[in-house]
XYZ file of C-alpha atoms in Angstrom:
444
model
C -56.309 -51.470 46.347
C -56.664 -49.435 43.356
C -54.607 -46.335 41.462
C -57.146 -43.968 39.606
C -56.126 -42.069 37.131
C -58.822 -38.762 37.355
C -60.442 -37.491 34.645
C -58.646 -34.009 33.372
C -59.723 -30.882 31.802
C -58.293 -32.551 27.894
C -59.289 -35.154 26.137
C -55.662 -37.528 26.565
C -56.272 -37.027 30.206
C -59.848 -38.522 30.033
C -58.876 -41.672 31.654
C -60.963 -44.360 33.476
C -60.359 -47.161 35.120
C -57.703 -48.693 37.250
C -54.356 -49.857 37.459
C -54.585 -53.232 39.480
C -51.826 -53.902 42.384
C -51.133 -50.293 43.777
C -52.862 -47.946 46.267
C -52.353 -44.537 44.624
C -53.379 -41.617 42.917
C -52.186 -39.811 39.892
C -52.438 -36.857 41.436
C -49.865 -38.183 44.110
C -47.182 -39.085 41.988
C -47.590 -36.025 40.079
C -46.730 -33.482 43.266
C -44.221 -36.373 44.281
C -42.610 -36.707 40.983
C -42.626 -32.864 39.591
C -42.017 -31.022 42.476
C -40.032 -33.039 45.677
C -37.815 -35.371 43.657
C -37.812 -34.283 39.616
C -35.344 -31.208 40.310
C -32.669 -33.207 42.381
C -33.196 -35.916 40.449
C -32.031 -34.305 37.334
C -29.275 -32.508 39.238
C -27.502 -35.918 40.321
C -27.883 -37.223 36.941
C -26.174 -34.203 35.351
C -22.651 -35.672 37.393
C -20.081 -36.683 35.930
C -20.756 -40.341 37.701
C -24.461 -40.514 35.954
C -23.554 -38.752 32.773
C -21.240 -41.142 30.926
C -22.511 -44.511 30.158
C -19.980 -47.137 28.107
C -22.146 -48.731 25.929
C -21.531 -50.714 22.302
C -23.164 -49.874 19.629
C -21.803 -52.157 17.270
C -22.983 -55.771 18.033
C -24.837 -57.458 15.491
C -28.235 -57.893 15.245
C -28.764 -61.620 16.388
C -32.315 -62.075 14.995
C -31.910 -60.614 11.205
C -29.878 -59.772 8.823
C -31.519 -57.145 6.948
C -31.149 -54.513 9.114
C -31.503 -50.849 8.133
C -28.871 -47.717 9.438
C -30.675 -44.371 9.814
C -28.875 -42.101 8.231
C -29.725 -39.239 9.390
C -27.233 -36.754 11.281
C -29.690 -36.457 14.491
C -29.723 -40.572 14.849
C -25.502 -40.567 15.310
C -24.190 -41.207 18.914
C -20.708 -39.506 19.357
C -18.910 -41.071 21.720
C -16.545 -39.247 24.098
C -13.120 -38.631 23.302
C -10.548 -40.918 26.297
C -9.425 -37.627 28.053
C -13.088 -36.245 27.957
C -14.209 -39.037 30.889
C -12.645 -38.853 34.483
C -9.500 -41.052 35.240
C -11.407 -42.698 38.206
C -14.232 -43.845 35.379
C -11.895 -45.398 33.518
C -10.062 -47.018 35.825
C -12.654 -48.402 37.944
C -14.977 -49.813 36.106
C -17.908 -50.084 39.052
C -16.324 -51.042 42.397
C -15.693 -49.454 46.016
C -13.140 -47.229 46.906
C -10.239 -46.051 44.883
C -7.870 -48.684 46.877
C -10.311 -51.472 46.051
C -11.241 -50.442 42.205
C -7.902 -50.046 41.598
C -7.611 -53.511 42.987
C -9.990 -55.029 41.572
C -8.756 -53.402 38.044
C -5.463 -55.757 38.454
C -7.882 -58.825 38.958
C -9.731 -58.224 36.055
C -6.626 -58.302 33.854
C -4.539 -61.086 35.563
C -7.941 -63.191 35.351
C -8.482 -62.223 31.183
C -5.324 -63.451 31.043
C -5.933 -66.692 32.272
C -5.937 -66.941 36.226
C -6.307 -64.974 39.123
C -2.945 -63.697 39.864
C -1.597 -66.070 43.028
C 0.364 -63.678 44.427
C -2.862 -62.003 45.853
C -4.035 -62.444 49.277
C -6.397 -65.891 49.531
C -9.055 -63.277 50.628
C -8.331 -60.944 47.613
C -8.805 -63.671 45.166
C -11.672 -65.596 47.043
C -13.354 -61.709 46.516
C -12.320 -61.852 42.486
C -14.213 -65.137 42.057
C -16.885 -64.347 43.953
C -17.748 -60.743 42.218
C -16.966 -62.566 38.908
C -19.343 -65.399 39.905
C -21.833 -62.590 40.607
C -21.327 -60.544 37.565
C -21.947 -63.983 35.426
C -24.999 -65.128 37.456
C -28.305 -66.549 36.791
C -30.083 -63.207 38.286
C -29.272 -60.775 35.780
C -32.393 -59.634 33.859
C -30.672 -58.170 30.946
C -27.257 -59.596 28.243
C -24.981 -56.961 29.223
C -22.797 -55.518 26.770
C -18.940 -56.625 27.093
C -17.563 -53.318 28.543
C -14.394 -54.594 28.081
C -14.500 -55.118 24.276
C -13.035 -52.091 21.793
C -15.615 -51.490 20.277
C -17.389 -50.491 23.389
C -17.167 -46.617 24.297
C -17.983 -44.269 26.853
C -20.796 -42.069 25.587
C -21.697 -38.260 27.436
C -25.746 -38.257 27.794
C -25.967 -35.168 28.644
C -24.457 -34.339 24.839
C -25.985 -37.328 23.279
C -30.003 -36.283 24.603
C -33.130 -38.905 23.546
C -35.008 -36.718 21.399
C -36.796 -37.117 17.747
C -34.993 -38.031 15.226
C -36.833 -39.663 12.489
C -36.379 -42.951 12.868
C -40.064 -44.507 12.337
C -42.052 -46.210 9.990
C -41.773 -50.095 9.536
C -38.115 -50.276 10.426
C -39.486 -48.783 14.193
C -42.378 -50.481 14.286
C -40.533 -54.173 13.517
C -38.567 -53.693 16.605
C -41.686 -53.295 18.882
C -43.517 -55.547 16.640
C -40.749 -58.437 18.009
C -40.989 -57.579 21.253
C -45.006 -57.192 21.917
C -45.336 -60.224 19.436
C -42.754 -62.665 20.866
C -42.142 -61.234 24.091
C -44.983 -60.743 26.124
C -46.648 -64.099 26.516
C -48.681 -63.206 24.047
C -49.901 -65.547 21.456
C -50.583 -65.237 17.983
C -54.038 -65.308 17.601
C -54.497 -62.352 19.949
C -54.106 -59.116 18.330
C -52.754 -55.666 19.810
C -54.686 -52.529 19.479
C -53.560 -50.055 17.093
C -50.847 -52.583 15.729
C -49.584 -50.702 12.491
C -48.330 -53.425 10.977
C -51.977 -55.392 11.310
C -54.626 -54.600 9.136
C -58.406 -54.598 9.453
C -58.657 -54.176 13.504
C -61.813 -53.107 15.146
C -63.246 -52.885 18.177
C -63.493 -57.157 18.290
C -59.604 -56.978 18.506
C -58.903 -54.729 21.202
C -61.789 -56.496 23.373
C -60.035 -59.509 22.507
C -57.012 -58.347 23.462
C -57.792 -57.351 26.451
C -59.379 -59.935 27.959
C -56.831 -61.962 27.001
C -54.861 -59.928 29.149
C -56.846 -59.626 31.884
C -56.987 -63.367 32.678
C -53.459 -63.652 32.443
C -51.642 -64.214 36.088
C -50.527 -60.512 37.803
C -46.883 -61.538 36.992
C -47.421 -61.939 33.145
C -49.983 -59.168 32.992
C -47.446 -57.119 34.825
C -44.578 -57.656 32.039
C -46.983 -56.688 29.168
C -47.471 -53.086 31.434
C -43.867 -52.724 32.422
C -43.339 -52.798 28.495
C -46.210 -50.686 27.285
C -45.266 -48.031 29.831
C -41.539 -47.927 28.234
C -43.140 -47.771 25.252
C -44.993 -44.671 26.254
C -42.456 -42.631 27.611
C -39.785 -43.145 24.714
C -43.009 -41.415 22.922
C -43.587 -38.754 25.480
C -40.053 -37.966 25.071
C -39.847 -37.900 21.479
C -42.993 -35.708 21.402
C -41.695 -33.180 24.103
C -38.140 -32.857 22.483
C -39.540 -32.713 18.953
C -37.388 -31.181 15.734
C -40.053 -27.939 15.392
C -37.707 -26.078 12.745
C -34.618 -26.100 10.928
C -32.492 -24.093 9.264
C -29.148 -23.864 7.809
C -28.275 -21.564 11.555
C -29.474 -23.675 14.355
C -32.150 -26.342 15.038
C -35.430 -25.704 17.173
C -36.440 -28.361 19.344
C -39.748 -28.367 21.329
C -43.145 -29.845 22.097
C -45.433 -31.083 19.343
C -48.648 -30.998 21.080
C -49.726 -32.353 17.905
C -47.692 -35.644 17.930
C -48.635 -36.185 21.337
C -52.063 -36.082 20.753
C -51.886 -38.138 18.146
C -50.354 -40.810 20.231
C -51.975 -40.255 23.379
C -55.454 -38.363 23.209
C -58.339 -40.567 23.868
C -60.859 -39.639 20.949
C -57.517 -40.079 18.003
C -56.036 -43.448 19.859
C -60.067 -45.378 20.141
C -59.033 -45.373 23.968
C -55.665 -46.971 23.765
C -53.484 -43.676 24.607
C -54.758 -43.291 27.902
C -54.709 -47.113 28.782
C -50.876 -46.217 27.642
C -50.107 -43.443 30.090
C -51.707 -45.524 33.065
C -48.862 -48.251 31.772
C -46.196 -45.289 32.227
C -47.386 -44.722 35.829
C -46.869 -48.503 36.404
C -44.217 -48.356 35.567
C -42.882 -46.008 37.229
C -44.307 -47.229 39.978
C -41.911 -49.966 39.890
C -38.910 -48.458 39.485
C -39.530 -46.011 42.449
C -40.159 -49.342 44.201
C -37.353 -50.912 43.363
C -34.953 -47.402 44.339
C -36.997 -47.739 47.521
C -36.026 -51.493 48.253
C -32.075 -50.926 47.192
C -31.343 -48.054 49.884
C -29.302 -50.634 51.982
C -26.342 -51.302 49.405
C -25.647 -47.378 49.132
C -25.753 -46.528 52.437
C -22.541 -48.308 53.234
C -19.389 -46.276 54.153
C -18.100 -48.560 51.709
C -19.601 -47.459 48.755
C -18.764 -44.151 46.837
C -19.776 -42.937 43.417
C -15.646 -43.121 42.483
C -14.487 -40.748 40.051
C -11.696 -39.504 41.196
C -12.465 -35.928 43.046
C -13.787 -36.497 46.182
C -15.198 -33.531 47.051
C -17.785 -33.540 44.045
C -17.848 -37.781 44.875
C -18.722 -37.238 48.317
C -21.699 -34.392 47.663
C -23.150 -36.539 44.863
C -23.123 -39.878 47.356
C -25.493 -37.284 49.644
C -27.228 -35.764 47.067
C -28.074 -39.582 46.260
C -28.789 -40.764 49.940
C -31.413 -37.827 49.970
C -33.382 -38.890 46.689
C -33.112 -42.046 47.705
C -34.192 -41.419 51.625
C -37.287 -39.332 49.538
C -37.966 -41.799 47.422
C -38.441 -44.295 50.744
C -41.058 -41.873 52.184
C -43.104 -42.275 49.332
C -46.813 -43.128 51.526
C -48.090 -45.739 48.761
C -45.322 -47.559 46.957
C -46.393 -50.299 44.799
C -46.790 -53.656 47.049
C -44.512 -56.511 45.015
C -45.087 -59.484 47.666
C -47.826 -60.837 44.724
C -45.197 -61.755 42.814
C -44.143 -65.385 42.640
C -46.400 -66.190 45.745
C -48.035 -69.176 44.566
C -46.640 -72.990 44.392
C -42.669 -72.534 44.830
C -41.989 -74.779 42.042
C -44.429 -73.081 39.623
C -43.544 -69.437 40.876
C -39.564 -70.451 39.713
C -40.872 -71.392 36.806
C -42.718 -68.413 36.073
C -39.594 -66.316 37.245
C -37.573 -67.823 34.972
C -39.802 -67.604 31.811
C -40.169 -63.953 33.256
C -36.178 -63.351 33.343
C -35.357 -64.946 29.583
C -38.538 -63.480 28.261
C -36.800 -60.018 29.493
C -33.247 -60.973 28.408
C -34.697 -61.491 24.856
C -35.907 -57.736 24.467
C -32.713 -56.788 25.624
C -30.615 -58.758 22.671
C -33.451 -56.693 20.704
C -32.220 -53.188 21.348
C -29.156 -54.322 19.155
C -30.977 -54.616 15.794
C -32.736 -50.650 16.209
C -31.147 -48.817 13.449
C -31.103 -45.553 14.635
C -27.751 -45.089 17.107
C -29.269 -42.753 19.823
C -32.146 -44.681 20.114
C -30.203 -47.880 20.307
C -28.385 -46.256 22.806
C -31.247 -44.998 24.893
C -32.911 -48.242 24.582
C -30.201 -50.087 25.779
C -29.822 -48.059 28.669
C -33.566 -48.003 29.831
C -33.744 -52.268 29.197
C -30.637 -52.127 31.574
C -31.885 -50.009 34.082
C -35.623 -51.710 34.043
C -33.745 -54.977 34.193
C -31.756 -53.874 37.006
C -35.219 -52.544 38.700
C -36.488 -55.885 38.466
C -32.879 -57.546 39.778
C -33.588 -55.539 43.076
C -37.216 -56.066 43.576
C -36.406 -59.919 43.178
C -33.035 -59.599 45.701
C -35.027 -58.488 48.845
C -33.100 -61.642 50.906
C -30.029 -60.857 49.303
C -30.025 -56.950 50.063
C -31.438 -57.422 53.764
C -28.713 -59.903 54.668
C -25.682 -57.686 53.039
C -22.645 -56.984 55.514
C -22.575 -53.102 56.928
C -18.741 -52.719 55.147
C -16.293 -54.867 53.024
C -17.820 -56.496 49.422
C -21.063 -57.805 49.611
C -20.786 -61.108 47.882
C -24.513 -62.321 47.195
C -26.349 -58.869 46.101
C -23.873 -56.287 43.986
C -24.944 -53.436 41.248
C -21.985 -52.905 38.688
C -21.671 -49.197 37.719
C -22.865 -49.695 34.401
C -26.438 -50.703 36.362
C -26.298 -48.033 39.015
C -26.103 -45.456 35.957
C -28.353 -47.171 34.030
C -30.711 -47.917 36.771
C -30.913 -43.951 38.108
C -31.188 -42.553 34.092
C -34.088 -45.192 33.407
C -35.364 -43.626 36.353
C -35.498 -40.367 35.194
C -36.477 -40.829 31.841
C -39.355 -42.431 33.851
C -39.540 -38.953 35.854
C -39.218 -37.097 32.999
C -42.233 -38.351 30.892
C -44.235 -37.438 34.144
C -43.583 -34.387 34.552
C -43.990 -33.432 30.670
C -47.187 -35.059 30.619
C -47.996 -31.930 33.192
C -46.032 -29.582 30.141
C -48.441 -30.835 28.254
C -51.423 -31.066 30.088
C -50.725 -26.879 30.407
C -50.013 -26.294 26.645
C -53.219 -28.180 26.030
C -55.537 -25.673 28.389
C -54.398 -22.666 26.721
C -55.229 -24.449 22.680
C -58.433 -25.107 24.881
């Protein structure tokens, strides 16, 4: 089964081709995306449970030492003041109910402090050992940050938006350089299109390239795609939220049709830009899958989005169930059962490599040098780790009790929020690649 992307009436949009593993349309997930689940999408995002994201932004840089601060006003994160986030944020880190966060809140400590407090119930602290078992496990696709450490803060996103903000050049291209480099399976000898810190490439290299990449397995081919469509929304969003002008009154931000071409249109990029935007509808592609596949764990009674004011709470958790119900009647979700399907030993194997391969780029995101986009990066690792988590859980989810703590498969808050504003950064790119598919017919 294959996903065209159709030809358009501008040159970025002159794409051939296919996208392997799928069974749909551009054209689909544009109506889908732009005009059913975009709007609501953005609305449950704009909550106060989606909005604030604790996030550090002062770990080291475990790979080198030389690394470079922006300094520039529009790469600074400010983080939230403590009375600017909801009580039930704070004090329930990603639980249940209020009863059972608050609960769970009193583990947390008495265990940091050495034990689990024996004066619990044996259920209560069979429960603490088994989420902390969980939360340290084997299946996580991303190194989390330490919420509990002080240098970790709560951060508005809503106030803190991924935009432009000069941060490029070598210092930018070094951190994808890492990650396409030593990251994708790829080896040395094999070049990458368009690789600005490469010199000499022709046509020999990208052919190279990709058929290298083509007789890789779907799995590893996959992982190069997931990353390359990242790669091209961050730049859809930088181009569509672009510093136009700025003077000493305000600052005008906008789309630079210009910079998008530059990075997308067919003729400018040799073919690479459009091979790029059929990454991003991978990609998305994936995470709508994975949204799909998770319905289960937030349809328990159990499960709120907790902070505190439980009228908003309650509307948001149906607000959710309805994106999410939407999201399952998509007709032609990406089909995952590929994955790992071979020998069992050599499919583990694979998974594995696949999981530490993806934990890597993660520890990456700590040596960008610009704050917001270390922040946003950080975020969108999480929540495409967290994608993958799910799609790779499908026993775990199906097999989760209907109430009480479900021991094998949990999401912490920090990856539901993550997970849902990946998700719409995802969204987002789509539906400005329509912006600018508009702004380009009326140049033309």
């Amino acid at each position: 089964a294959w996903c065209t992307l159709r030809k358009g009436s501008t040159a970025f949009l002159q794409v051939s081709g296919y996208l392997d593993d799928c069974t749909c349309d551009v054209e689909t997930i544009d109506r889908f995306n732009n005009y059913r689940l975009f709007p609501r999408l953005q609305k449950l995002l704009e909550s106060d449970y989606f909005r604030y994201y604790k996030v550090n932004l002062k770990r080291p840089c475990p790979f080198w030492n030389d690394i470079s601060q922006c300094g520039r006003r529009d790469c600074a994160v400010k983080p939230c003041q403590s009375d600017e986030v909801p009580d039930g944020i704070k004090s329930a880190s990603y639980k249940y109910s209020e009863v059972a966060n608050n609960l769970i809140e009193e583990c947390e400590q008495a265990e940091r402090l050495g034990a689990v407090d024996e004066s619990l119930s044996e259920e209560t602290q069979k429960a603490v050992l088994q989420w902390t078992k969980h939360d340290d496990s084997s299946d996580s696709f991303c190194e989390a940050d330490d919420i509990q450490s002080p240098d970790a803060e709560y951060v508005d996103l809503l106030l803190n938006p991924e935009r432009y903000t000069g941060y490029k050049g070598p210092d930018a291209w070094k951190i994808w350089n890492v990650i396409y480099e030593e990251n994708c399976f790829k080896p040395q000898t094999i070049k990458r299109p368009l690789n600005p810190l490469a010199s000499g490439q022709g046509k020999n290299e990208e052919n190279t390239f990709y058929s290298w990449l083509e007789g890789l397995c779907v799995e590893k081919r996959a992982f190069y795609r997931l990353i390359s469509g990242l790669h091209a929304s961050i730049n859809v969003h930088l181009s569509a939220r672009y510093l136009l002008q700025e003077t000493w009154l305000e600052k005008k931000w906008g789309h630079n049709i210009t910079e998008f071409q530059q990075r997308f249109d067919g003729i400018l990029t040799e073919g690479e830009g459009p091979r790029r935007l059929k990454n991003l509808y991978f990609i998305y592609l994936i995470e709508l899958r994975a949204l799909s596949k998770v319905v289960p764990f937030f349809e328990r009674p159990d499960f709120q989005l907790f902070t505190g004011n439980k009228v908003q709470d309650a509307e948001n958790k149906m607000l959710l169930l309805e994106i999410l119900h939407e999201i399952k009647s998509f007709p032609l979700h990406f089909d995952e059962n590929s994955f790992f399907a071979g020998d069992k030993k050599e499919a583990n194997k694979l998974k594995e490599d696949f999981r530490l391969h993806f934990r890597n780029i993660s520890r990456i995101m700590d040596c960008v040098g610009c704050f917001k986009c270390r922040l946003w990066g950080k975020l969108q690792i999480q929540g495409l780790g967290t994608a993958l988590k799910i799609l790779f859980s499908e026993k775990l989810i199906a097999n989760m009790p209907e109430s009480g703590p479900s021991y094998e498969f949990h999401l912490t808050r920090q990856e539901i929020v993550s997970l849902f504003n990946a998700f719409g950064r995802i969204s987002t790119s789509v539906k400005e690649l329509e912006n600018f598919r508009n702004l380009l017919q009326n140049i033309h």
